[in-house]
Amino acid sequence: MKVVGRKTARLVAGQIVQDIGTEGLTRLPSEAELLERYEVSRPSLREALRILEMYGVISIRPGPGGGTRVNQVASSQFASASSLYFHLLGLTLRNVLNTRLQVEPLMARLASERVKSGVAWADEAEGNGENAESGSFHFSVARFTGDPILLLFADGLRSIYVDESADEKVPRNELPVSHDQIADAIRSGDSEKSERLMRDHIRSYLDALEKNCPEILDQVVDWN
């Protein structure tokens, strides 16, 4: 692979990503091997690796026993990249929650439709109980839809909000619709009820924040 010009590092980064996918790499070869493989200068290769590290694709550990590890794709990486653009657009936590209000009821509907198609609702994530972490339940619903893009997007949005959340100001046991009620509706295969309960659950949470701490909702999403 011979590339020249200002876009060299970006092109090399793209080729590394392709090779990670096609070869199933969990670690990258040594710098010397990468220089030979991609036939680029050391500064261009290091800039390419810096780009991938910035996006969370790889983690570089210097020194003896170190090396370049390929990270598993996670919604937190998607959230980090998205939050940068949300911040530049001046979007607030209210915007994030309003989008969740549109996306997560669809998740609940899709999950219940999978139950109707014969797939058993699995309680593998302990988020189905009210004593578990809030995020684990919503993650379980997103995962059960079977849609990997929806899972990445929905959990990424939740991660952005959790970073700035005020959950302690809105105890879940005070919300009119519980996780258990939503889980029961999904488990029964009732699509309309599942969708309605999830919408009511998130809307009541948004309303409670609006009442108790509206200043939090007006915060612009922080890239940090």
XYZ file of C-alpha atoms in Angstrom, residues 1-223:
223
model
C 0.000 0.000 0.000
C 1.761 3.154 -1.205
C 0.060 6.441 -0.371
C 1.402 9.965 -0.358
C 0.193 13.433 0.533
C -1.735 15.023 3.378
C -4.233 12.173 3.678
C -1.621 9.468 4.168
C -2.243 8.966 7.900
C -6.020 8.847 7.424
C -5.709 6.316 4.614
C -3.377 4.146 6.662
C -5.785 4.310 9.603
C -8.579 3.167 7.294
C -6.493 0.277 6.012
C -5.632 -0.797 9.553
C -9.341 -0.803 10.425
C -10.061 -2.984 7.385
C -7.308 -5.392 8.377
C -8.619 -5.544 11.949
C -12.002 -6.585 10.577
C -10.852 -9.047 7.925
C -8.104 -10.665 10.002
C -9.854 -10.547 13.366
C -6.874 -8.852 14.993
C -6.851 -8.435 18.754
C -3.381 -6.841 18.768
C -1.504 -4.970 16.076
C 1.917 -6.123 14.883
C 5.049 -4.261 15.923
C 5.811 -0.844 14.508
C 8.499 -2.334 12.263
C 6.035 -4.842 10.809
C 3.405 -2.148 10.278
C 5.927 0.081 8.483
C 6.794 -2.777 6.161
C 3.170 -3.740 5.587
C 1.864 -0.279 4.734
C 5.047 1.176 3.202
C 4.712 4.580 4.828
C 6.945 6.800 6.908
C 7.169 6.389 10.675
C 5.505 9.816 11.327
C 2.565 8.881 9.074
C 2.130 5.507 10.782
C 2.252 7.039 14.253
C -0.273 9.676 13.249
C -2.547 6.904 11.906
C -2.280 5.052 15.212
C -2.986 8.285 17.093
C -6.186 8.721 15.071
C -7.325 5.189 15.918
C -6.447 5.647 19.579
C -8.435 8.891 19.684
C -11.504 7.029 18.401
C -10.992 4.264 20.960
C -10.251 1.617 18.331
C -6.881 0.754 19.881
C -5.018 1.224 23.155
C -1.265 1.737 23.094
C 0.896 0.667 26.044
C 4.526 1.740 25.786
C 7.467 -0.054 27.286
C 8.335 -3.716 27.896
C 5.280 -5.943 27.773
C 3.303 -3.204 26.082
C 2.043 -3.016 22.530
C -1.090 -2.017 20.685
C -4.310 -3.736 21.735
C -7.462 -3.663 19.606
C -10.440 -2.659 21.732
C -13.861 -4.207 21.478
C -16.467 -1.892 19.984
C -18.512 -0.333 22.773
C -21.376 2.140 22.950
C -19.193 4.379 25.131
C -16.944 5.004 22.109
C -19.975 5.926 20.016
C -21.198 8.162 22.839
C -17.849 9.926 23.085
C -17.729 10.689 19.369
C -21.399 11.732 19.260
C -21.110 13.972 22.293
C -18.470 16.051 20.512
C -20.903 16.895 17.704
C -23.792 17.348 20.129
C -21.678 19.853 22.056
C -20.723 21.781 18.919
C -24.404 21.914 17.905
C -25.347 23.239 21.339
C -27.606 20.264 22.087
C -28.718 19.784 25.674
C -29.547 16.859 27.915
C -33.203 17.640 27.234
C -32.525 16.981 23.533
C -30.909 13.668 24.415
C -33.835 12.572 26.585
C -36.372 13.664 23.978
C -34.617 11.458 21.454
C -34.610 8.581 23.913
C -38.350 9.188 24.275
C -38.685 8.394 20.566
C -36.185 5.530 20.336
C -36.736 3.443 23.461
C -40.486 2.828 23.047
C -39.597 1.419 19.616
C -37.047 -0.824 21.334
C -39.706 -2.153 23.682
C -42.067 -2.821 20.774
C -39.394 -4.668 18.789
C -38.435 -6.716 21.849
C -42.038 -7.788 22.433
C -42.444 -8.661 18.744
C -39.457 -10.983 19.039
C -41.239 -12.711 21.917
C -44.319 -13.126 19.718
C -42.116 -14.659 17.029
C -41.037 -17.355 19.475
C -37.839 -15.956 21.008
C -37.940 -16.216 24.806
C -37.362 -12.981 26.731
C -34.168 -13.611 28.668
C -33.544 -12.116 32.087
C -29.804 -12.546 31.644
C -29.117 -8.954 32.674
C -30.254 -8.311 36.187
C -31.695 -4.995 35.107
C -35.176 -6.465 35.050
C -35.478 -5.924 38.787
C -35.944 -2.603 40.489
C -32.840 -3.125 42.625
C -30.544 -3.356 39.611
C -28.857 -0.511 37.816
C -31.203 1.469 35.623
C -28.929 1.261 32.612
C -28.697 -2.521 32.611
C -32.446 -2.872 32.061
C -32.498 -0.451 29.140
C -29.412 -2.152 27.711
C -31.154 -5.540 28.006
C -34.171 -4.284 26.084
C -31.968 -2.770 23.362
C -29.934 -5.956 23.047
C -33.026 -8.162 22.905
C -34.294 -6.295 19.821
C -31.587 -8.098 17.871
C -30.679 -4.862 16.087
C -26.966 -4.106 16.673
C -27.183 -0.553 15.293
C -30.154 0.268 17.492
C -28.275 -1.186 20.465
C -25.219 0.964 19.754
C -27.297 4.108 19.230
C -29.699 3.668 22.139
C -27.068 2.678 24.683
C -24.793 5.429 23.418
C -27.504 8.016 24.056
C -28.086 6.588 27.516
C -24.367 6.739 28.243
C -24.243 10.412 27.294
C -27.072 11.154 29.702
C -25.790 8.979 32.529
C -22.536 10.941 32.503
C -24.509 14.038 33.513
C -27.444 12.395 35.233
C -29.355 13.372 38.340
C -30.770 9.931 39.097
C -30.545 10.543 42.814
C -33.077 13.365 42.405
C -35.584 11.051 40.709
C -35.705 7.701 42.564
C -36.996 4.989 40.240
C -39.422 3.734 42.862
C -41.239 7.048 42.560
C -41.869 6.659 38.837
C -45.389 5.507 37.919
C -44.143 2.810 35.511
C -41.475 0.376 36.743
C -38.948 -1.716 34.857
C -40.761 -4.833 36.035
C -44.002 -3.675 34.406
C -42.250 -3.045 31.107
C -40.471 -6.409 31.304
C -43.779 -8.196 31.979
C -45.360 -6.535 28.941
C -42.428 -7.549 26.750
C -42.444 -11.083 28.133
C -46.157 -11.395 27.315
C -45.584 -10.266 23.720
C -47.899 -7.257 24.040
C -46.246 -4.823 21.622
C -48.576 -1.879 22.114
C -48.449 -2.102 25.890
C -44.668 -2.487 25.898
C -44.256 0.584 23.736
C -46.717 2.629 25.778
C -45.208 1.699 29.134
C -41.665 2.489 27.996
C -42.817 5.858 26.677
C -44.641 6.623 29.929
C -41.596 5.538 31.938
C -39.178 7.862 30.150
C -41.663 10.724 29.923
C -42.325 10.598 33.669
C -38.579 10.652 34.302
C -38.196 13.655 32.022
C -41.129 15.394 33.696
C -39.637 14.760 37.137
C -36.326 16.271 36.094
C -38.178 19.206 34.575
C -39.873 19.775 37.905
C -36.961 19.124 40.273
C -33.880 20.314 38.408
C -34.614 21.935 35.023
C -31.166 23.540 35.032
C -29.639 20.087 34.486
C -31.763 19.512 31.418
C -30.614 22.837 29.975
C -26.933 21.911 30.213
C -25.203 21.579 26.866
C -23.810 18.081 26.393
C -20.202 18.066 27.575
C -17.691 16.279 25.382
